[in-house]
């Protein structure tokens, strides 16, 4: 029996040494109230980059103008696996704001320490991925 694989994308939006995270709405069926990166599922007709651009428009009202692939994280169990393709969003048009309150209740620009704490349970590789994204921002 093959496990279901959920292919997803996530955005590492970095500005001024901080990362943008969203807190899921408390009534969500999956991970209610949990902090995470913005993004979502890749539709059958989309590339990962197309999916991320769509999700950022829908969730935050921004248009990514420059992004680059960063990491792929895999998790889950025997019944369902998720594969999260992360992109560092280096530039965008617009100011991020919550456009889907049924999805996210809050957004916050977080320091590396805050982001690592909020994403601690999501995946053990998140701290290194977040640190790399911020290091690249500092170099730019």
GROMACS .gro file of C-alpha atoms in nm:
model
  140
    1UNK     CA    1   0.000   0.000   0.000
    2UNK     CA    2   0.145   0.335  -0.106
    3UNK     CA    3   0.138   0.632   0.125
    4UNK     CA    4  -0.031   0.950   0.012
    5UNK     CA    5   0.219   1.229  -0.054
    6UNK     CA    6   0.105   1.588  -0.007
    7UNK     CA    7   0.327   1.817  -0.214
    8UNK     CA    8   0.335   2.164  -0.063
    9UNK     CA    9   0.526   2.489  -0.096
   10UNK     CA   10   0.629   2.738   0.168
   11UNK     CA   11   0.766   3.091   0.162
   12UNK     CA   12   1.054   3.221   0.367
   13UNK     CA   13   0.985   3.594   0.345
   14UNK     CA   14   1.279   3.779   0.493
   15UNK     CA   15   1.299   4.152   0.563
   16UNK     CA   16   1.540   4.336   0.786
   17UNK     CA   17   1.673   4.021   0.951
   18UNK     CA   18   1.323   3.891   1.037
   19UNK     CA   19   1.107   3.611   0.895
   20UNK     CA   20   0.733   3.633   0.832
   21UNK     CA   21   0.528   3.359   0.998
   22UNK     CA   22   0.156   3.304   1.022
   23UNK     CA   23  -0.051   3.156   1.302
   24UNK     CA   24  -0.322   2.924   1.175
   25UNK     CA   25  -0.680   3.003   1.270
   26UNK     CA   26  -0.790   2.825   1.590
   27UNK     CA   27  -1.075   2.641   1.418
   28UNK     CA   28  -0.866   2.485   1.137
   29UNK     CA   29  -0.901   2.108   1.110
   30UNK     CA   30  -0.526   2.062   1.055
   31UNK     CA   31  -0.280   2.219   1.302
   32UNK     CA   32  -0.518   2.472   1.460
   33UNK     CA   33  -0.334   2.764   1.621
   34UNK     CA   34   0.008   2.644   1.502
   35UNK     CA   35   0.268   2.882   1.360
   36UNK     CA   36   0.406   2.816   1.014
   37UNK     CA   37   0.533   2.962   0.691
   38UNK     CA   38   0.287   3.086   0.431
   39UNK     CA   39   0.213   2.855   0.140
   40UNK     CA   40   0.001   2.554   0.062
   41UNK     CA   41  -0.064   2.259  -0.164
   42UNK     CA   42   0.062   2.237  -0.521
   43UNK     CA   43  -0.231   2.191  -0.761
   44UNK     CA   44  -0.205   1.924  -1.034
   45UNK     CA   45  -0.151   2.181  -1.313
   46UNK     CA   46   0.110   2.392  -1.127
   47UNK     CA   47   0.483   2.394  -1.079
   48UNK     CA   48   0.606   2.455  -0.725
   49UNK     CA   49   0.697   2.814  -0.814
   50UNK     CA   50   0.352   2.879  -0.967
   51UNK     CA   51   0.183   2.736  -0.657
   52UNK     CA   52   0.387   2.956  -0.426
   53UNK     CA   53   0.312   3.270  -0.625
   54UNK     CA   54  -0.061   3.184  -0.618
   55UNK     CA   55  -0.060   3.113  -0.244
   56UNK     CA   56   0.119   3.440  -0.166
   57UNK     CA   57  -0.137   3.637  -0.371
   58UNK     CA   58  -0.429   3.458  -0.203
   59UNK     CA   59  -0.300   3.458   0.156
   60UNK     CA   60  -0.098   3.781   0.177
   61UNK     CA   61  -0.193   3.992  -0.125
   62UNK     CA   62   0.165   4.017  -0.250
   63UNK     CA   63   0.329   3.937  -0.582
   64UNK     CA   64   0.663   3.760  -0.549
   65UNK     CA   65   0.906   3.919  -0.794
   66UNK     CA   66   1.221   3.724  -0.702
   67UNK     CA   67   1.239   3.389  -0.530
   68UNK     CA   68   1.479   3.099  -0.520
   69UNK     CA   69   1.448   2.737  -0.411
   70UNK     CA   70   1.600   2.676  -0.070
   71UNK     CA   71   1.520   2.338   0.085
   72UNK     CA   72   1.284   2.043   0.076
   73UNK     CA   73   1.158   1.906   0.406
   74UNK     CA   74   0.976   1.573   0.432
   75UNK     CA   75   0.761   1.450   0.718
   76UNK     CA   76   0.453   1.250   0.805
   77UNK     CA   77   0.383   0.887   0.880
   78UNK     CA   78   0.312   0.558   0.701
   79UNK     CA   79  -0.037   0.671   0.593
   80UNK     CA   80   0.040   1.020   0.465
   81UNK     CA   81   0.364   1.200   0.390
   82UNK     CA   82   0.413   1.568   0.323
   83UNK     CA   83   0.691   1.719   0.115
   84UNK     CA   84   0.743   2.091   0.168
   85UNK     CA   85   0.944   2.280  -0.095
   86UNK     CA   86   1.068   2.601   0.065
   87UNK     CA   87   1.160   2.912  -0.130
   88UNK     CA   88   1.332   3.225  -0.005
   89UNK     CA   89   1.125   3.517  -0.132
   90UNK     CA   90   1.387   3.783  -0.195
   91UNK     CA   91   1.157   4.055  -0.333
   92UNK     CA   92   0.784   4.119  -0.368
   93UNK     CA   93   0.535   4.389  -0.457
   94UNK     CA   94   0.283   4.494  -0.194
   95UNK     CA   95   0.276   4.480   0.185
   96UNK     CA   96   0.191   4.141   0.338
   97UNK     CA   97  -0.146   4.139   0.510
   98UNK     CA   98  -0.385   3.864   0.610
   99UNK     CA   99  -0.637   3.812   0.331
  100UNK     CA  100  -0.784   3.480   0.443
  101UNK     CA  101  -0.879   3.500   0.812
  102UNK     CA  102  -1.030   3.153   0.790
  103UNK     CA  103  -0.675   3.026   0.722
  104UNK     CA  104  -0.457   3.247   0.943
  105UNK     CA  105  -0.545   3.448   1.251
  106UNK     CA  106  -0.217   3.636   1.285
  107UNK     CA  107   0.107   3.722   1.109
  108UNK     CA  108   0.431   3.827   1.271
  109UNK     CA  109   0.781   3.929   1.165
  110UNK     CA  110   1.002   3.711   1.387
  111UNK     CA  111   1.366   3.706   1.485
  112UNK     CA  112   1.554   3.383   1.417
  113UNK     CA  113   1.512   3.278   1.781
  114UNK     CA  114   1.137   3.351   1.776
  115UNK     CA  115   1.089   3.169   1.444
  116UNK     CA  116   1.285   2.865   1.565
  117UNK     CA  117   1.080   2.853   1.885
  118UNK     CA  118   0.749   2.884   1.699
  119UNK     CA  119   0.844   2.619   1.443
  120UNK     CA  120   1.023   2.388   1.688
  121UNK     CA  121   0.777   2.102   1.653
  122UNK     CA  122   0.724   2.128   1.278
  123UNK     CA  123   1.049   1.972   1.154
  124UNK     CA  124   1.397   1.926   1.305
  125UNK     CA  125   1.567   2.090   1.003
  126UNK     CA  126   1.375   2.419   1.030
  127UNK     CA  127   1.635   2.600   1.249
  128UNK     CA  128   1.914   2.543   0.996
  129UNK     CA  129   1.691   2.638   0.700
  130UNK     CA  130   1.576   2.958   0.874
  131UNK     CA  131   1.931   3.053   0.972
  132UNK     CA  132   2.046   3.005   0.611
  133UNK     CA  133   1.763   3.226   0.481
  134UNK     CA  134   1.856   3.503   0.725
  135UNK     CA  135   2.227   3.469   0.653
  136UNK     CA  136   2.155   3.517   0.282
  137UNK     CA  137   1.946   3.827   0.365
  138UNK     CA  138   2.236   3.973   0.565
  139UNK     CA  139   2.475   3.913   0.275
  140UNK     CA  140   2.244   4.091   0.028
   0.00000   0.00000   0.00000
